[in-house]
Coordinates of C-alpha atoms and ligand atoms in Angstrom, one line a residue:
M1 CA 43.3 -36.5 -204.6
S2 CA 46.8 -35.3 -205.0
T3 CA 48.1 -35.1 -208.6
S4 CA 50.2 -38.1 -209.6
N5 CA 54.0 -37.7 -209.0
P6 CA 56.4 -39.3 -211.5
N7 CA 59.0 -39.5 -208.9
N8 CA 57.4 -42.3 -206.9
S9 CA 57.5 -45.7 -208.6
P10 CA 54.2 -47.2 -209.5
G11 CA 55.0 -50.4 -207.6
D12 CA 55.1 -48.5 -204.3
S13 CA 52.9 -50.3 -201.8
R14 CA 52.3 -47.3 -199.6
K15 CA 48.7 -46.2 -199.2
K16 CA 47.4 -42.6 -199.6
I17 CA 46.7 -41.1 -196.2
T18 CA 43.1 -40.0 -195.8
T19 CA 41.0 -38.3 -193.0
L20 CA 39.9 -41.8 -192.0
S21 CA 43.5 -43.0 -191.7
L22 CA 44.0 -40.2 -189.2
R23 CA 41.0 -41.2 -187.2
R24 CA 42.2 -44.8 -187.3
K25 CA 45.6 -43.7 -186.0
K26 CA 44.1 -42.0 -183.1
E27 CA 41.8 -44.9 -182.1
N28 CA 45.0 -47.1 -182.3
G29 CA 47.0 -44.7 -180.3
Q30 CA 49.5 -44.1 -183.1
P31 CA 51.0 -40.6 -183.3
I32 CA 50.3 -38.5 -186.4
S33 CA 53.1 -36.5 -188.1
M34 CA 52.5 -33.2 -189.9
L35 CA 54.8 -30.7 -191.4
T36 CA 54.5 -27.7 -193.6
A37 CA 55.6 -27.4 -197.2
Y38 CA 55.4 -24.7 -199.8
D39 CA 57.2 -26.0 -202.8
Y40 CA 57.8 -29.1 -204.9
P41 CA 61.2 -30.4 -203.6
T42 CA 60.2 -30.1 -199.9
A43 CA 56.9 -31.9 -200.7
L44 CA 58.9 -34.8 -202.2
A45 CA 61.2 -35.0 -199.2
L46 CA 58.3 -35.0 -196.7
D47 CA 56.4 -37.5 -198.7
Q48 CA 59.3 -39.9 -199.0
A49 CA 60.0 -39.6 -195.2
E50 CA 56.4 -40.8 -194.8
I51 CA 55.1 -37.7 -193.2
D52 CA 51.3 -38.3 -192.6
V53 CA 50.0 -34.7 -193.3
I54 CA 51.5 -32.0 -195.4
L55 CA 50.0 -28.6 -194.6
V56 CA 50.5 -25.8 -197.0
G57 CA 50.4 -23.3 -194.2
D58 CA 49.8 -19.6 -194.5
S59 CA 53.1 -19.4 -192.4
L60 CA 54.2 -19.2 -196.1
G61 CA 53.8 -15.5 -195.6
M62 CA 56.5 -15.3 -193.0
V63 CA 59.0 -18.0 -193.8
V64 CA 59.0 -17.8 -197.5
L65 CA 57.5 -14.4 -198.6
G66 CA 59.2 -12.3 -195.8
Y67 CA 56.1 -10.6 -194.4
A68 CA 55.9 -9.8 -190.6
N69 CA 52.9 -12.1 -190.1
T70 CA 50.4 -14.1 -192.1
L71 CA 47.8 -11.4 -192.9
P72 CA 49.0 -10.3 -196.3
V73 CA 48.9 -13.8 -197.7
T74 CA 46.2 -14.0 -200.5
M75 CA 44.1 -17.0 -202.1
E76 CA 46.4 -16.6 -205.2
D77 CA 49.6 -17.0 -203.1
M78 CA 48.1 -20.2 -201.4
L79 CA 46.9 -21.8 -204.5
H80 CA 50.2 -21.2 -206.3
H81 CA 52.2 -22.8 -203.6
C82 CA 49.5 -25.6 -203.1
K83 CA 49.9 -26.7 -206.8
A84 CA 53.6 -27.0 -206.4
V85 CA 53.3 -29.2 -203.2
A86 CA 50.5 -31.3 -204.9
R87 CA 53.0 -32.1 -207.8
G88 CA 55.5 -33.3 -205.2
A89 CA 53.5 -35.4 -202.8
R90 CA 51.5 -38.6 -203.6
F91 CA 50.8 -40.2 -200.3
A92 CA 50.5 -37.6 -197.5
L93 CA 47.0 -36.0 -196.8
L94 CA 47.3 -32.5 -198.4
V95 CA 45.8 -29.5 -196.4
G96 CA 45.6 -26.1 -197.7
D97 CA 45.5 -23.3 -195.2
M98 CA 42.7 -20.8 -195.9
P99 CA 44.3 -17.3 -195.8
F100 CA 43.0 -14.2 -193.9
M101 CA 39.8 -12.9 -195.3
S102 CA 39.1 -15.9 -197.6
Y103 CA 36.5 -17.3 -195.2
Q104 CA 35.5 -14.5 -192.7
A105 CA 33.4 -12.2 -194.8
S106 CA 30.5 -14.6 -195.8
V107 CA 29.8 -18.3 -195.8
A108 CA 29.3 -18.3 -199.6
E109 CA 32.8 -16.9 -200.2
A110 CA 34.3 -19.4 -197.7
V111 CA 32.7 -22.4 -199.5
R112 CA 33.8 -21.1 -202.9
N113 CA 37.4 -20.5 -201.7
A114 CA 37.6 -23.8 -199.9
G115 CA 36.5 -25.6 -203.2
R116 CA 39.3 -23.9 -205.0
F117 CA 41.9 -25.6 -202.9
L118 CA 40.6 -28.9 -204.1
Q119 CA 39.5 -28.2 -207.5
E120 CA 42.4 -25.9 -208.7
A121 CA 45.4 -26.9 -206.3
G122 CA 45.1 -30.6 -205.7
M123 CA 44.7 -30.4 -201.9
D124 CA 42.6 -33.0 -200.0
A125 CA 41.3 -30.7 -197.3
V126 CA 41.4 -27.2 -196.0
K127 CA 42.4 -25.6 -192.6
L128 CA 40.8 -22.5 -191.1
E129 CA 41.3 -20.7 -187.7
G130 CA 38.7 -20.0 -185.1
G131 CA 36.0 -21.4 -182.8
R132 CA 32.4 -20.8 -182.3
E133 CA 32.4 -17.8 -184.7
R134 CA 33.4 -20.1 -187.6
L135 CA 30.9 -22.8 -187.3
E136 CA 28.5 -21.8 -189.9
A137 CA 31.4 -21.6 -192.5
I138 CA 32.6 -25.0 -191.4
R139 CA 29.3 -26.7 -191.6
A140 CA 28.8 -25.2 -195.1
I141 CA 32.2 -26.2 -196.3
T142 CA 31.9 -29.7 -195.0
S143 CA 28.4 -30.0 -196.4
A144 CA 30.0 -29.3 -199.8
G145 CA 32.2 -32.4 -199.2
I146 CA 35.4 -30.7 -198.3
P147 CA 37.1 -31.9 -195.2
V148 CA 38.0 -29.1 -192.7
M149 CA 40.8 -29.1 -190.1
G150 CA 40.2 -26.6 -187.3
H151 CA 42.8 -24.4 -185.5
L152 CA 42.4 -23.1 -182.0
G153 CA 44.7 -21.4 -179.3
L154 CA 47.3 -19.1 -181.0
T155 CA 45.6 -18.5 -184.2
P156 CA 48.1 -16.3 -186.0
Q157 CA 45.5 -14.5 -188.2
S158 CA 44.2 -12.9 -184.9
V159 CA 47.7 -11.7 -184.0
H160 CA 46.5 -8.1 -183.5
Q161 CA 43.6 -9.1 -181.5
F162 CA 45.9 -11.1 -179.2
G163 CA 48.5 -8.2 -179.1
G164 CA 51.2 -10.4 -180.4
F165 CA 52.2 -14.2 -180.8
K166 CA 51.4 -15.0 -177.2
P167 CA 50.4 -18.5 -175.7
Q168 CA 46.6 -18.9 -175.3
G169 CA 44.3 -20.5 -172.7
R170 CA 46.4 -19.9 -169.6
D171 CA 43.6 -18.9 -167.3
A172 CA 40.7 -21.0 -166.5
A173 CA 38.2 -19.0 -168.4
A174 CA 40.3 -19.0 -171.6
A175 CA 41.0 -22.7 -171.1
R176 CA 37.2 -23.4 -170.8
R177 CA 36.6 -21.4 -173.9
I178 CA 39.1 -23.3 -176.1
Y179 CA 37.8 -26.6 -174.7
E180 CA 34.2 -25.6 -175.7
D181 CA 35.3 -24.4 -179.1
A182 CA 37.0 -27.7 -179.5
L183 CA 33.8 -29.6 -178.9
L184 CA 31.8 -27.3 -181.1
L185 CA 34.3 -27.6 -184.1
Q186 CA 34.1 -31.5 -183.7
E187 CA 30.4 -31.3 -183.6
A188 CA 30.4 -28.9 -186.8
G189 CA 32.3 -31.7 -188.7
C190 CA 36.0 -31.0 -188.5
F191 CA 38.0 -34.1 -189.1
S192 CA 40.9 -32.8 -187.0
L193 CA 42.0 -29.9 -184.9
V194 CA 45.3 -28.0 -184.6
L195 CA 46.0 -26.8 -181.0
E196 CA 48.6 -24.1 -181.2
S197 CA 50.5 -22.6 -178.2
V198 CA 48.3 -23.7 -175.3
P199 CA 49.2 -25.3 -172.0
A200 CA 50.1 -29.1 -172.3
Q201 CA 47.4 -30.2 -169.6
L202 CA 44.8 -28.3 -171.7
A203 CA 45.9 -29.9 -175.0
E204 CA 45.9 -33.4 -173.4
Y205 CA 42.5 -32.9 -171.7
I206 CA 41.0 -31.8 -175.1
S207 CA 42.7 -34.6 -177.0
R208 CA 41.3 -37.3 -174.5
K209 CA 37.7 -35.7 -174.8
L210 CA 37.6 -35.4 -178.6
E211 CA 37.0 -38.2 -181.0
I212 CA 38.7 -36.5 -183.8
P213 CA 42.6 -36.3 -183.7
T214 CA 44.3 -33.2 -182.3
I215 CA 47.6 -32.0 -183.9
G216 CA 49.8 -29.9 -181.5
I217 CA 52.2 -27.2 -182.0
G218 CA 53.6 -25.7 -178.8
A219 CA 50.9 -27.9 -177.1
G220 CA 52.9 -30.5 -175.4
P221 CA 53.1 -34.3 -176.0
G222 CA 49.6 -35.1 -175.1
C223 CA 48.1 -34.4 -178.6
D224 CA 47.3 -37.2 -181.1
G225 CA 50.0 -35.7 -183.5
Q226 CA 52.6 -32.9 -183.8
V227 CA 53.1 -30.4 -186.3
L228 CA 56.1 -27.9 -186.9
V229 CA 56.8 -25.2 -189.6
T230 CA 59.4 -27.1 -191.6
H231 CA 61.6 -23.9 -192.1
D232 CA 61.8 -23.9 -188.2
L233 CA 62.8 -27.5 -188.0
L234 CA 65.4 -27.1 -190.6
G235 CA 66.9 -23.9 -189.0
L236 CA 66.1 -22.1 -192.3
F237 CA 64.2 -19.2 -190.7
E238 CA 66.3 -17.4 -188.3
R239 CA 64.2 -14.2 -187.8
F240 CA 62.3 -15.5 -184.9
T241 CA 62.1 -19.0 -183.2
P242 CA 59.3 -19.8 -180.9
K243 CA 60.2 -21.7 -177.7
F244 CA 58.3 -24.8 -178.8
V245 CA 60.5 -25.3 -181.9
K246 CA 63.1 -28.0 -182.0
K247 CA 65.7 -27.3 -184.7
Y248 CA 66.7 -30.6 -186.4
A249 CA 69.2 -29.0 -188.8
A250 CA 70.9 -25.7 -189.2
L251 CA 70.3 -25.0 -192.9
Y252 CA 70.5 -21.3 -192.8
G253 CA 74.3 -21.6 -191.8
E254 CA 74.9 -24.2 -194.3
I255 CA 73.4 -22.2 -197.2
L256 CA 75.4 -19.1 -196.1
A257 CA 78.6 -21.1 -195.9
A258 CA 78.1 -22.8 -199.4
V259 CA 77.1 -19.4 -201.0
E260 CA 80.2 -17.7 -199.5
D261 CA 82.4 -20.5 -201.0
Y262 CA 80.8 -20.1 -204.4
R263 CA 81.4 -16.3 -204.3
Q264 CA 85.0 -16.8 -203.3
E265 CA 85.6 -19.4 -206.1
V266 CA 84.0 -17.2 -208.7
E267 CA 86.3 -14.3 -207.6
K268 CA 89.4 -16.6 -207.6
R269 CA 88.4 -18.1 -210.9
T270 CA 88.6 -21.7 -209.5
F271 CA 84.9 -22.2 -210.4
P272 CA 84.0 -23.5 -213.0
A273 CA 86.8 -26.3 -213.0
P274 CA 87.4 -28.5 -215.9
E275 CA 84.8 -31.2 -214.8
H276 CA 82.1 -28.3 -215.0
T277 CA 83.1 -27.2 -218.5
I278 CA 81.7 -28.2 -221.8
E279 CA 84.6 -28.9 -224.3
M280 CA 84.5 -29.0 -228.1
S281 CA 87.1 -31.0 -230.2
V282 CA 90.0 -29.0 -231.5
A283 CA 89.1 -30.0 -234.9
V284 CA 85.5 -28.5 -234.5
W285 CA 87.0 -25.4 -232.9
E286 CA 89.4 -24.9 -235.7
E287 CA 86.6 -25.3 -238.3
F288 CA 84.5 -22.6 -236.5
L289 CA 87.5 -20.3 -236.4
H290 CA 88.3 -20.9 -240.1
E291 CA 84.7 -20.0 -241.0
Q292 CA 85.0 -16.9 -238.9
N293 CA 88.1 -15.8 -240.7
Q294 CA 86.6 -16.5 -244.1
S295 CA 83.4 -14.6 -243.4
K296 CA 85.5 -11.6 -242.3
G297 CA 87.7 -11.7 -245.5
Ligands
LIG301 O1 50.3 -21.9 -191.1 C1 50.8 -22.8 -190.5 O2 52.1 -23.2 -190.8 C2 50.1 -23.4 -189.4 C3 50.6 -24.4 -188.5 C4 51.7 -23.5 -187.7 C5 49.8 -25.2 -187.8 O3 49.0 -22.9 -189.3

């Protein structure tokens, strides 16, 4: 249920992506593409590029709001950005990321907050982090008719518990725990699962064992789909780039060069040029000056 977008023509034959479409893609062996967006123009571009899933991730906190991690992001931050994305995307499945402490304190709060993503912000589904400790919340949210995407492995909201942004599931016990959690999340009703920063063999094993699609980030090619943070893919966020990111563009450098050109042209008075300037006819201008002189006299 994304809000309608006047920028897509009504005759467009594309169909809205749903949780069922993703399931079908997995069954047919078709990879799922997912990217993050936090604003209207990015959502428009991702939707036009036929990305299957747009995640309004709480990575927003790091790549847009400048925080050191995702923990300070609030429900109000998320809803504000989700609304902008919903205005830009018409076909992609829209997933809103539940921020830290919006679903951990109580199940009732988790359901109420999840509902706000659909009711107020035009999202189609929510994502939340964690395994066995989140089953009650996931069951309650899905019982309310809200599709839930799970997230296992490096779950950034637990960065302090992990002692940093470190790969997870690298010994047999940790791998077993992630695998068991994946099965539990599927059983609790998740329609899909993000696997972040886990060994490729483990992600592929989990993807084969689950009926629901897995979406990998730093989890190798064996997942049913892939996700990246769009600011990483575009080379727009320079502060820190995880090993698993592929930069498809270098926009930070392009922005810097463009802004420097602008500053220099302003300083040299070569911008604005005549083609950027609004002119008035000589007659009208003289009439204006005449009026001014008369009002002085
Ligand atoms: O917040 C986010 O962008 C995410 C993705 C990295 C999966 O959770």
